[in-house]
JSON list of C-alpha atoms in Angstrom, two decimals:
[
{"chain": "A", "resi": 521, "resn": "UNK", "atom": "CA", "xyz": [-10.39, -8.98, 10.01]},
{"chain": "A", "resi": 522, "resn": "UNK", "atom": "CA", "xyz": [-8.53, -5.68, 10.13]},
{"chain": "A", "resi": 523, "resn": "UNK", "atom": "CA", "xyz": [-5.05, -6.51, 11.40]},
{"chain": "A", "resi": 524, "resn": "UNK", "atom": "CA", "xyz": [-3.78, -2.95, 11.07]},
{"chain": "A", "resi": 525, "resn": "UNK", "atom": "CA", "xyz": [-5.91, -0.13, 12.36]},
{"chain": "A", "resi": 526, "resn": "UNK", "atom": "CA", "xyz": [-5.74, 3.62, 12.12]},
{"chain": "A", "resi": 527, "resn": "UNK", "atom": "CA", "xyz": [-8.47, 4.86, 14.40]},
{"chain": "A", "resi": 528, "resn": "UNK", "atom": "CA", "xyz": [-8.23, 8.54, 13.50]},
{"chain": "A", "resi": 529, "resn": "UNK", "atom": "CA", "xyz": [-9.67, 9.18, 10.04]},
{"chain": "A", "resi": 530, "resn": "UNK", "atom": "CA", "xyz": [-8.46, 12.78, 10.07]},
{"chain": "A", "resi": 531, "resn": "UNK", "atom": "CA", "xyz": [-6.07, 15.13, 11.83]},
{"chain": "A", "resi": 532, "resn": "UNK", "atom": "CA", "xyz": [-5.55, 18.89, 11.57]},
{"chain": "A", "resi": 533, "resn": "UNK", "atom": "CA", "xyz": [-2.35, 20.57, 12.73]},
{"chain": "A", "resi": 534, "resn": "UNK", "atom": "CA", "xyz": [-0.98, 24.09, 12.53]},
{"chain": "A", "resi": 535, "resn": "UNK", "atom": "CA", "xyz": [2.05, 24.64, 10.35]},
{"chain": "A", "resi": 536, "resn": "UNK", "atom": "CA", "xyz": [5.26, 24.32, 12.36]},
{"chain": "A", "resi": 537, "resn": "UNK", "atom": "CA", "xyz": [3.72, 22.11, 15.03]},
{"chain": "A", "resi": 538, "resn": "UNK", "atom": "CA", "xyz": [4.13, 18.38, 15.47]},
{"chain": "A", "resi": 539, "resn": "UNK", "atom": "CA", "xyz": [1.83, 15.91, 13.71]},
{"chain": "A", "resi": 540, "resn": "UNK", "atom": "CA", "xyz": [1.41, 12.54, 15.38]},
{"chain": "A", "resi": 541, "resn": "UNK", "atom": "CA", "xyz": [-0.28, 9.77, 13.45]},
{"chain": "A", "resi": 542, "resn": "UNK", "atom": "CA", "xyz": [-1.08, 6.53, 15.22]},
{"chain": "A", "resi": 543, "resn": "UNK", "atom": "CA", "xyz": [-1.46, 2.94, 14.14]},
{"chain": "A", "resi": 544, "resn": "UNK", "atom": "CA", "xyz": [-2.30, -0.25, 16.04]},
{"chain": "A", "resi": 545, "resn": "UNK", "atom": "CA", "xyz": [-1.87, -3.83, 14.93]},
{"chain": "A", "resi": 546, "resn": "UNK", "atom": "CA", "xyz": [-3.07, -7.16, 16.22]},
{"chain": "A", "resi": 547, "resn": "UNK", "atom": "CA", "xyz": [-0.67, -9.72, 14.74]},
{"chain": "A", "resi": 548, "resn": "UNK", "atom": "CA", "xyz": [2.42, -10.14, 16.93]},
{"chain": "A", "resi": 549, "resn": "UNK", "atom": "CA", "xyz": [4.18, -11.90, 14.04]},
{"chain": "A", "resi": 550, "resn": "UNK", "atom": "CA", "xyz": [4.53, -8.67, 12.07]},
{"chain": "A", "resi": 551, "resn": "UNK", "atom": "CA", "xyz": [8.21, -7.80, 11.82]},
{"chain": "A", "resi": 552, "resn": "UNK", "atom": "CA", "xyz": [8.31, -4.84, 9.47]},
{"chain": "A", "resi": 553, "resn": "UNK", "atom": "CA", "xyz": [6.27, -1.67, 9.49]},
{"chain": "A", "resi": 554, "resn": "UNK", "atom": "CA", "xyz": [5.98, 1.11, 6.95]},
{"chain": "A", "resi": 555, "resn": "UNK", "atom": "CA", "xyz": [4.32, 4.45, 6.46]},
{"chain": "A", "resi": 556, "resn": "UNK", "atom": "CA", "xyz": [3.08, 5.63, 3.10]},
{"chain": "A", "resi": 557, "resn": "UNK", "atom": "CA", "xyz": [1.80, 9.03, 2.02]},
{"chain": "A", "resi": 558, "resn": "UNK", "atom": "CA", "xyz": [-0.87, 9.38, -0.64]},
{"chain": "A", "resi": 559, "resn": "UNK", "atom": "CA", "xyz": [-1.91, 12.45, -2.58]},
{"chain": "A", "resi": 560, "resn": "UNK", "atom": "CA", "xyz": [-5.18, 12.46, -4.57]},
{"chain": "A", "resi": 561, "resn": "UNK", "atom": "CA", "xyz": [-4.93, 10.76, -7.97]},
{"chain": "A", "resi": 562, "resn": "UNK", "atom": "CA", "xyz": [-1.53, 9.30, -7.12]},
{"chain": "A", "resi": 563, "resn": "UNK", "atom": "CA", "xyz": [-0.41, 5.96, -5.75]},
{"chain": "A", "resi": 564, "resn": "UNK", "atom": "CA", "xyz": [0.94, 5.73, -2.18]},
{"chain": "A", "resi": 565, "resn": "UNK", "atom": "CA", "xyz": [4.55, 6.85, -1.78]},
{"chain": "A", "resi": 566, "resn": "UNK", "atom": "CA", "xyz": [6.89, 5.16, 0.67]},
{"chain": "A", "resi": 567, "resn": "UNK", "atom": "CA", "xyz": [7.83, 7.45, 3.52]},
{"chain": "A", "resi": 568, "resn": "UNK", "atom": "CA", "xyz": [9.67, 5.58, 6.27]},
{"chain": "A", "resi": 569, "resn": "UNK", "atom": "CA", "xyz": [9.92, 2.10, 7.70]},
{"chain": "A", "resi": 570, "resn": "UNK", "atom": "CA", "xyz": [11.00, 0.32, 10.86]},
{"chain": "A", "resi": 571, "resn": "UNK", "atom": "CA", "xyz": [12.02, -3.22, 11.64]},
{"chain": "A", "resi": 572, "resn": "UNK", "atom": "CA", "xyz": [10.68, -4.94, 14.73]},
{"chain": "A", "resi": 573, "resn": "UNK", "atom": "CA", "xyz": [14.19, -5.10, 16.18]},
{"chain": "A", "resi": 574, "resn": "UNK", "atom": "CA", "xyz": [14.17, -1.34, 16.55]},
{"chain": "A", "resi": 575, "resn": "UNK", "atom": "CA", "xyz": [11.94, 1.02, 18.46]},
{"chain": "A", "resi": 576, "resn": "UNK", "atom": "CA", "xyz": [12.73, 4.22, 16.60]},
{"chain": "A", "resi": 577, "resn": "UNK", "atom": "CA", "xyz": [13.77, 5.29, 13.13]},
{"chain": "A", "resi": 578, "resn": "UNK", "atom": "CA", "xyz": [14.36, 8.84, 11.96]},
{"chain": "A", "resi": 579, "resn": "UNK", "atom": "CA", "xyz": [14.54, 10.36, 8.52]},
{"chain": "A", "resi": 580, "resn": "UNK", "atom": "CA", "xyz": [14.69, 14.13, 8.49]},
{"chain": "A", "resi": 581, "resn": "UNK", "atom": "CA", "xyz": [11.42, 15.54, 9.78]},
{"chain": "A", "resi": 582, "resn": "UNK", "atom": "CA", "xyz": [9.86, 12.07, 10.03]},
{"chain": "A", "resi": 583, "resn": "UNK", "atom": "CA", "xyz": [10.30, 9.69, 12.96]},
{"chain": "A", "resi": 584, "resn": "UNK", "atom": "CA", "xyz": [8.55, 6.39, 13.45]},
{"chain": "A", "resi": 585, "resn": "UNK", "atom": "CA", "xyz": [8.23, 4.86, 16.91]},
{"chain": "A", "resi": 586, "resn": "UNK", "atom": "CA", "xyz": [7.40, 1.23, 17.53]},
{"chain": "A", "resi": 587, "resn": "UNK", "atom": "CA", "xyz": [6.04, -0.12, 20.83]},
{"chain": "A", "resi": 588, "resn": "UNK", "atom": "CA", "xyz": [5.91, -3.87, 20.37]},
{"chain": "A", "resi": 589, "resn": "UNK", "atom": "CA", "xyz": [4.41, -4.62, 23.76]},
{"chain": "A", "resi": 590, "resn": "UNK", "atom": "CA", "xyz": [1.49, -2.31, 22.98]},
{"chain": "A", "resi": 591, "resn": "UNK", "atom": "CA", "xyz": [1.40, -3.33, 19.30]},
{"chain": "A", "resi": 592, "resn": "UNK", "atom": "CA", "xyz": [1.44, 0.34, 18.45]},
{"chain": "A", "resi": 593, "resn": "UNK", "atom": "CA", "xyz": [3.41, 2.53, 16.11]},
{"chain": "A", "resi": 594, "resn": "UNK", "atom": "CA", "xyz": [3.32, 6.21, 15.50]},
{"chain": "A", "resi": 595, "resn": "UNK", "atom": "CA", "xyz": [4.65, 8.64, 12.93]},
{"chain": "A", "resi": 596, "resn": "UNK", "atom": "CA", "xyz": [5.86, 12.02, 14.10]},
{"chain": "A", "resi": 597, "resn": "UNK", "atom": "CA", "xyz": [6.28, 14.86, 11.64]},
{"chain": "A", "resi": 598, "resn": "UNK", "atom": "CA", "xyz": [8.06, 17.92, 12.97]},
{"chain": "A", "resi": 599, "resn": "UNK", "atom": "CA", "xyz": [7.80, 20.64, 11.97]},
{"chain": "A", "resi": 600, "resn": "UNK", "atom": "CA", "xyz": [4.66, 20.04, 9.94]},
{"chain": "A", "resi": 601, "resn": "UNK", "atom": "CA", "xyz": [4.44, 21.80, 6.59]},
{"chain": "A", "resi": 602, "resn": "UNK", "atom": "CA", "xyz": [1.43, 22.47, 4.33]},
{"chain": "A", "resi": 603, "resn": "UNK", "atom": "CA", "xyz": [2.92, 20.11, 1.73]},
{"chain": "A", "resi": 604, "resn": "UNK", "atom": "CA", "xyz": [2.57, 17.29, 4.26]},
{"chain": "A", "resi": 605, "resn": "UNK", "atom": "CA", "xyz": [-1.21, 17.44, 3.82]},
{"chain": "A", "resi": 606, "resn": "UNK", "atom": "CA", "xyz": [-2.12, 14.01, 2.46]},
{"chain": "A", "resi": 607, "resn": "UNK", "atom": "CA", "xyz": [-3.54, 10.66, 3.50]},
{"chain": "A", "resi": 608, "resn": "UNK", "atom": "CA", "xyz": [-1.08, 8.58, 5.51]},
{"chain": "A", "resi": 609, "resn": "UNK", "atom": "CA", "xyz": [-1.28, 4.78, 5.58]},
{"chain": "A", "resi": 610, "resn": "UNK", "atom": "CA", "xyz": [0.58, 2.52, 7.93]},
{"chain": "A", "resi": 611, "resn": "UNK", "atom": "CA", "xyz": [1.35, -0.99, 6.76]},
{"chain": "A", "resi": 612, "resn": "UNK", "atom": "CA", "xyz": [2.79, -4.13, 8.33]},
{"chain": "A", "resi": 613, "resn": "UNK", "atom": "CA", "xyz": [4.28, -7.30, 6.97]},
{"chain": "A", "resi": 614, "resn": "UNK", "atom": "CA", "xyz": [5.52, -10.67, 8.20]},
{"chain": "A", "resi": 615, "resn": "UNK", "atom": "CA", "xyz": [8.61, -12.31, 6.70]},
{"chain": "A", "resi": 616, "resn": "UNK", "atom": "CA", "xyz": [8.47, -9.90, 3.77]},
{"chain": "A", "resi": 617, "resn": "UNK", "atom": "CA", "xyz": [5.24, -11.50, 2.63]},
{"chain": "A", "resi": 618, "resn": "UNK", "atom": "CA", "xyz": [2.02, -9.64, 2.01]},
{"chain": "A", "resi": 619, "resn": "UNK", "atom": "CA", "xyz": [1.52, -6.16, 3.36]},
{"chain": "A", "resi": 620, "resn": "UNK", "atom": "CA", "xyz": [-1.47, -5.26, 5.50]},
{"chain": "A", "resi": 621, "resn": "UNK", "atom": "CA", "xyz": [-2.57, -1.64, 5.32]},
{"chain": "A", "resi": 622, "resn": "UNK", "atom": "CA", "xyz": [-4.57, 0.49, 7.71]},
{"chain": "A", "resi": 623, "resn": "UNK", "atom": "CA", "xyz": [-7.50, 2.58, 6.53]},
{"chain": "A", "resi": 624, "resn": "UNK", "atom": "CA", "xyz": [-5.52, 5.80, 6.46]},
{"chain": "A", "resi": 625, "resn": "UNK", "atom": "CA", "xyz": [-5.46, 9.12, 8.29]},
{"chain": "A", "resi": 626, "resn": "UNK", "atom": "CA", "xyz": [-6.05, 12.32, 6.36]},
{"chain": "A", "resi": 627, "resn": "UNK", "atom": "CA", "xyz": [-3.63, 14.97, 7.62]},
{"chain": "A", "resi": 628, "resn": "UNK", "atom": "CA", "xyz": [-4.31, 18.65, 7.01]},
{"chain": "A", "resi": 629, "resn": "UNK", "atom": "CA", "xyz": [-1.58, 21.13, 7.89]},
{"chain": "A", "resi": 630, "resn": "UNK", "atom": "CA", "xyz": [-3.04, 24.59, 8.28]},
{"chain": "A", "resi": 631, "resn": "UNK", "atom": "CA", "xyz": [-0.78, 27.47, 7.18]},
{"chain": "B", "resi": 812, "resn": "UNK", "atom": "CA", "xyz": [14.25, 6.04, -14.38]},
{"chain": "B", "resi": 813, "resn": "UNK", "atom": "CA", "xyz": [10.65, 5.23, -15.35]},
{"chain": "B", "resi": 814, "resn": "UNK", "atom": "CA", "xyz": [8.20, 4.81, -12.49]},
{"chain": "B", "resi": 815, "resn": "UNK", "atom": "CA", "xyz": [5.33, 2.35, -12.19]},
{"chain": "B", "resi": 816, "resn": "UNK", "atom": "CA", "xyz": [2.64, 2.91, -14.80]},
{"chain": "B", "resi": 817, "resn": "UNK", "atom": "CA", "xyz": [-0.85, 1.44, -14.98]},
{"chain": "B", "resi": 818, "resn": "UNK", "atom": "CA", "xyz": [-3.45, 1.30, -17.70]},
{"chain": "B", "resi": 819, "resn": "UNK", "atom": "CA", "xyz": [-6.17, 2.17, -18.19]},
{"chain": "B", "resi": 820, "resn": "UNK", "atom": "CA", "xyz": [-6.72, 5.05, -15.79]},
{"chain": "B", "resi": 821, "resn": "UNK", "atom": "CA", "xyz": [-10.46, 4.52, -15.56]},
{"chain": "B", "resi": 822, "resn": "UNK", "atom": "CA", "xyz": [-12.69, 1.68, -16.64]},
{"chain": "B", "resi": 823, "resn": "UNK", "atom": "CA", "xyz": [-16.43, 1.05, -16.54]},
{"chain": "B", "resi": 824, "resn": "UNK", "atom": "CA", "xyz": [-17.77, -2.49, -16.84]},
{"chain": "B", "resi": 825, "resn": "UNK", "atom": "CA", "xyz": [-21.05, -4.23, -16.18]},
{"chain": "B", "resi": 826, "resn": "UNK", "atom": "CA", "xyz": [-21.68, -7.08, -13.78]},
{"chain": "B", "resi": 827, "resn": "UNK", "atom": "CA", "xyz": [-20.60, -10.44, -15.16]},
{"chain": "B", "resi": 828, "resn": "UNK", "atom": "CA", "xyz": [-18.02, -9.05, -17.56]},
{"chain": "B", "resi": 829, "resn": "UNK", "atom": "CA", "xyz": [-14.29, -9.69, -17.46]},
{"chain": "B", "resi": 830, "resn": "UNK", "atom": "CA", "xyz": [-11.56, -7.07, -17.12]},
{"chain": "B", "resi": 831, "resn": "UNK", "atom": "CA", "xyz": [-7.78, -6.93, -17.59]},
{"chain": "B", "resi": 832, "resn": "UNK", "atom": "CA", "xyz": [-5.68, -4.30, -15.90]},
{"chain": "B", "resi": 833, "resn": "UNK", "atom": "CA", "xyz": [-2.05, -3.71, -16.80]},
{"chain": "B", "resi": 834, "resn": "UNK", "atom": "CA", "xyz": [1.03, -2.61, -14.91]},
{"chain": "B", "resi": 835, "resn": "UNK", "atom": "CA", "xyz": [4.56, -1.79, -16.00]},
{"chain": "B", "resi": 836, "resn": "UNK", "atom": "CA", "xyz": [7.01, -2.10, -13.14]},
{"chain": "B", "resi": 837, "resn": "UNK", "atom": "CA", "xyz": [9.78, 0.31, -12.35]},
{"chain": "B", "resi": 838, "resn": "UNK", "atom": "CA", "xyz": [13.03, -0.35, -14.16]},
{"chain": "B", "resi": 839, "resn": "UNK", "atom": "CA", "xyz": [15.09, -3.02, -12.40]},
{"chain": "B", "resi": 840, "resn": "UNK", "atom": "CA", "xyz": [12.19, -4.34, -10.31]},
{"chain": "B", "resi": 841, "resn": "UNK", "atom": "CA", "xyz": [11.26, -8.00, -10.64]},
{"chain": "B", "resi": 842, "resn": "UNK", "atom": "CA", "xyz": [8.42, -8.20, -8.11]},
{"chain": "B", "resi": 843, "resn": "UNK", "atom": "CA", "xyz": [4.91, -6.89, -8.66]},
{"chain": "B", "resi": 844, "resn": "UNK", "atom": "CA", "xyz": [2.10, -6.78, -6.12]},
{"chain": "B", "resi": 845, "resn": "UNK", "atom": "CA", "xyz": [-1.54, -5.94, -6.76]},
{"chain": "B", "resi": 846, "resn": "UNK", "atom": "CA", "xyz": [-3.87, -4.29, -4.29]},
{"chain": "B", "resi": 847, "resn": "UNK", "atom": "CA", "xyz": [-7.55, -3.42, -4.21]},
{"chain": "B", "resi": 848, "resn": "UNK", "atom": "CA", "xyz": [-8.51, -0.19, -2.47]},
{"chain": "B", "resi": 849, "resn": "UNK", "atom": "CA", "xyz": [-12.21, 0.25, -1.86]},
{"chain": "B", "resi": 850, "resn": "UNK", "atom": "CA", "xyz": [-13.57, 3.68, -1.05]},
{"chain": "B", "resi": 851, "resn": "UNK", "atom": "CA", "xyz": [-12.55, 4.76, 2.46]},
{"chain": "B", "resi": 852, "resn": "UNK", "atom": "CA", "xyz": [-10.37, 1.70, 2.99]},
{"chain": "B", "resi": 853, "resn": "UNK", "atom": "CA", "xyz": [-6.69, 0.97, 2.85]},
{"chain": "B", "resi": 854, "resn": "UNK", "atom": "CA", "xyz": [-5.17, -1.11, 0.06]},
{"chain": "B", "resi": 855, "resn": "UNK", "atom": "CA", "xyz": [-5.87, -4.85, 0.39]},
{"chain": "B", "resi": 856, "resn": "UNK", "atom": "CA", "xyz": [-3.29, -7.30, -0.92]},
{"chain": "B", "resi": 857, "resn": "UNK", "atom": "CA", "xyz": [-4.51, -9.43, -3.82]},
{"chain": "B", "resi": 858, "resn": "UNK", "atom": "CA", "xyz": [-1.34, -11.26, -4.87]},
{"chain": "B", "resi": 859, "resn": "UNK", "atom": "CA", "xyz": [2.30, -10.85, -5.67]},
{"chain": "B", "resi": 860, "resn": "UNK", "atom": "CA", "xyz": [4.39, -12.08, -8.61]},
{"chain": "B", "resi": 861, "resn": "UNK", "atom": "CA", "xyz": [8.12, -12.67, -8.46]},
{"chain": "B", "resi": 862, "resn": "UNK", "atom": "CA", "xyz": [9.98, -13.69, -11.60]},
{"chain": "B", "resi": 863, "resn": "UNK", "atom": "CA", "xyz": [6.74, -14.70, -13.34]},
{"chain": "B", "resi": 864, "resn": "UNK", "atom": "CA", "xyz": [5.53, -16.95, -10.49]},
{"chain": "B", "resi": 865, "resn": "UNK", "atom": "CA", "xyz": [2.80, -16.18, -7.97]},
{"chain": "B", "resi": 866, "resn": "UNK", "atom": "CA", "xyz": [4.56, -15.52, -4.68]},
{"chain": "B", "resi": 867, "resn": "UNK", "atom": "CA", "xyz": [1.73, -15.00, -2.22]},
{"chain": "B", "resi": 868, "resn": "UNK", "atom": "CA", "xyz": [-1.99, -14.38, -2.33]},
{"chain": "B", "resi": 869, "resn": "UNK", "atom": "CA", "xyz": [-4.42, -12.52, -0.16]},
{"chain": "B", "resi": 870, "resn": "UNK", "atom": "CA", "xyz": [-8.02, -13.40, 0.63]},
{"chain": "B", "resi": 871, "resn": "UNK", "atom": "CA", "xyz": [-9.44, -12.99, -2.87]},
{"chain": "B", "resi": 872, "resn": "UNK", "atom": "CA", "xyz": [-11.43, -15.57, -4.86]},
{"chain": "B", "resi": 873, "resn": "UNK", "atom": "CA", "xyz": [-9.93, -17.46, -7.84]},
{"chain": "B", "resi": 874, "resn": "UNK", "atom": "CA", "xyz": [-11.75, -15.19, -10.30]},
{"chain": "B", "resi": 875, "resn": "UNK", "atom": "CA", "xyz": [-8.93, -12.75, -9.51]},
{"chain": "B", "resi": 876, "resn": "UNK", "atom": "CA", "xyz": [-5.93, -13.99, -11.45]},
{"chain": "B", "resi": 877, "resn": "UNK", "atom": "CA", "xyz": [-2.69, -12.55, -12.68]},
{"chain": "B", "resi": 878, "resn": "UNK", "atom": "CA", "xyz": [0.29, -12.88, -14.92]},
{"chain": "B", "resi": 879, "resn": "UNK", "atom": "CA", "xyz": [3.80, -11.55, -14.93]},
{"chain": "B", "resi": 880, "resn": "UNK", "atom": "CA", "xyz": [5.74, -11.35, -18.16]},
{"chain": "B", "resi": 881, "resn": "UNK", "atom": "CA", "xyz": [9.50, -11.79, -18.83]},
{"chain": "B", "resi": 882, "resn": "UNK", "atom": "CA", "xyz": [9.92, -8.01, -18.83]},
{"chain": "B", "resi": 883, "resn": "UNK", "atom": "CA", "xyz": [8.29, -8.04, -15.34]},
{"chain": "B", "resi": 884, "resn": "UNK", "atom": "CA", "xyz": [5.19, -6.18, -16.44]},
{"chain": "B", "resi": 885, "resn": "UNK", "atom": "CA", "xyz": [2.00, -7.67, -15.06]},
{"chain": "B", "resi": 886, "resn": "UNK", "atom": "CA", "xyz": [-1.71, -8.11, -15.64]},
{"chain": "B", "resi": 887, "resn": "UNK", "atom": "CA", "xyz": [-4.57, -8.48, -13.22]},
{"chain": "B", "resi": 888, "resn": "UNK", "atom": "CA", "xyz": [-7.61, -10.29, -14.61]},
{"chain": "B", "resi": 889, "resn": "UNK", "atom": "CA", "xyz": [-10.97, -10.33, -12.91]},
{"chain": "B", "resi": 890, "resn": "UNK", "atom": "CA", "xyz": [-13.72, -12.62, -14.23]},
{"chain": "B", "resi": 891, "resn": "UNK", "atom": "CA", "xyz": [-17.45, -12.51, -13.54]},
{"chain": "B", "resi": 892, "resn": "UNK", "atom": "CA", "xyz": [-17.31, -8.96, -12.22]},
{"chain": "B", "resi": 893, "resn": "UNK", "atom": "CA", "xyz": [-19.44, -8.11, -9.21]},
{"chain": "B", "resi": 894, "resn": "UNK", "atom": "CA", "xyz": [-20.61, -4.72, -8.00]},
{"chain": "B", "resi": 895, "resn": "UNK", "atom": "CA", "xyz": [-18.26, -4.97, -4.99]},
{"chain": "B", "resi": 896, "resn": "UNK", "atom": "CA", "xyz": [-15.29, -5.19, -7.34]},
{"chain": "B", "resi": 897, "resn": "UNK", "atom": "CA", "xyz": [-15.66, -1.45, -7.90]},
{"chain": "B", "resi": 898, "resn": "UNK", "atom": "CA", "xyz": [-12.46, -0.01, -6.44]},
{"chain": "B", "resi": 899, "resn": "UNK", "atom": "CA", "xyz": [-9.07, 1.52, -7.16]},
{"chain": "B", "resi": 900, "resn": "UNK", "atom": "CA", "xyz": [-6.62, -1.19, -8.21]},
{"chain": "B", "resi": 901, "resn": "UNK", "atom": "CA", "xyz": [-3.03, -0.44, -7.36]},
{"chain": "B", "resi": 902, "resn": "UNK", "atom": "CA", "xyz": [0.07, -2.09, -8.65]},
{"chain": "B", "resi": 903, "resn": "UNK", "atom": "CA", "xyz": [3.37, -1.86, -6.79]},
{"chain": "B", "resi": 904, "resn": "UNK", "atom": "CA", "xyz": [6.81, -2.98, -7.87]},
{"chain": "B", "resi": 905, "resn": "UNK", "atom": "CA", "xyz": [9.85, -3.76, -5.77]},
{"chain": "B", "resi": 906, "resn": "UNK", "atom": "CA", "xyz": [13.15, -5.57, -5.94]},
{"chain": "B", "resi": 907, "resn": "UNK", "atom": "CA", "xyz": [14.84, -7.87, -3.44]},
{"chain": "B", "resi": 908, "resn": "UNK", "atom": "CA", "xyz": [17.69, -6.25, -1.54]},
{"chain": "B", "resi": 909, "resn": "UNK", "atom": "CA", "xyz": [18.17, -3.84, 1.35]},
{"chain": "B", "resi": 910, "resn": "UNK", "atom": "CA", "xyz": [15.26, -1.75, 0.16]},
{"chain": "B", "resi": 911, "resn": "UNK", "atom": "CA", "xyz": [13.06, -4.72, -0.59]},
{"chain": "B", "resi": 912, "resn": "UNK", "atom": "CA", "xyz": [10.14, -3.41, 1.35]},
{"chain": "B", "resi": 913, "resn": "UNK", "atom": "CA", "xyz": [10.05, -0.11, -0.48]},
{"chain": "B", "resi": 914, "resn": "UNK", "atom": "CA", "xyz": [7.26, -0.88, -2.87]},
{"chain": "B", "resi": 915, "resn": "UNK", "atom": "CA", "xyz": [6.73, 1.76, -5.52]},
{"chain": "B", "resi": 916, "resn": "UNK", "atom": "CA", "xyz": [3.10, 2.24, -6.39]},
{"chain": "B", "resi": 917, "resn": "UNK", "atom": "CA", "xyz": [1.51, 3.23, -9.65]},
{"chain": "B", "resi": 918, "resn": "UNK", "atom": "CA", "xyz": [-1.35, 5.76, -9.78]},
{"chain": "B", "resi": 919, "resn": "UNK", "atom": "CA", "xyz": [-3.96, 3.02, -9.96]},
{"chain": "B", "resi": 920, "resn": "UNK", "atom": "CA", "xyz": [-6.84, 2.04, -12.21]},
{"chain": "B", "resi": 921, "resn": "UNK", "atom": "CA", "xyz": [-10.30, 3.12, -11.09]},
{"chain": "B", "resi": 922, "resn": "UNK", "atom": "CA", "xyz": [-12.75, 0.30, -11.94]},
{"chain": "B", "resi": 923, "resn": "UNK", "atom": "CA", "xyz": [-16.48, 0.90, -11.78]},
{"chain": "B", "resi": 924, "resn": "UNK", "atom": "CA", "xyz": [-18.83, -2.06, -12.10]},
{"chain": "B", "resi": 925, "resn": "UNK", "atom": "CA", "xyz": [-22.44, -1.21, -12.94]}
]
């Protein structure tokens, strides 16, 4: 049972524009959400996180939005840069226990 | 500061064999989690070790077992290998505190079962 879903396997965006990656979850008990970036032949790298008590968290060009009623979170990257091209995973956890990952979205930023 | 390392990088085994994968956690981290990432999928949680004790387990059969050592390095053992065990195995380390949820991943071990 996939509790965290990323329905877009891929996304292409022009350099300088906004990239929006989406993630949906089914378990209302999740209280912490994270985004990871993964380059080929490397492990995922932590990007940004958000607690369920917040609805927005910003870190430089990266902003994560959480809509608890819709069980939806999104990652905004603005402006997008070619170096942002990677696979992005969202993940969720409950009470700091195991992490559930989505299937990933491959982002390509076109120069 | 040394990051998370995993060995070996690649491994080929045959069905029914046993395999041991190794992980060295990042300096100062006392928690290690193991994940299985099948092709086209996201990482799936296998189990977590905290101070040498299992601290949570995902939906994996008992033939997946682990150890954590006093230096916080860890092993993942898989017995009676099946073809579906072919995957990238990721190890992640973390440490309790404000940044507890920032797991640092190693590059993974690619296991192929023939």
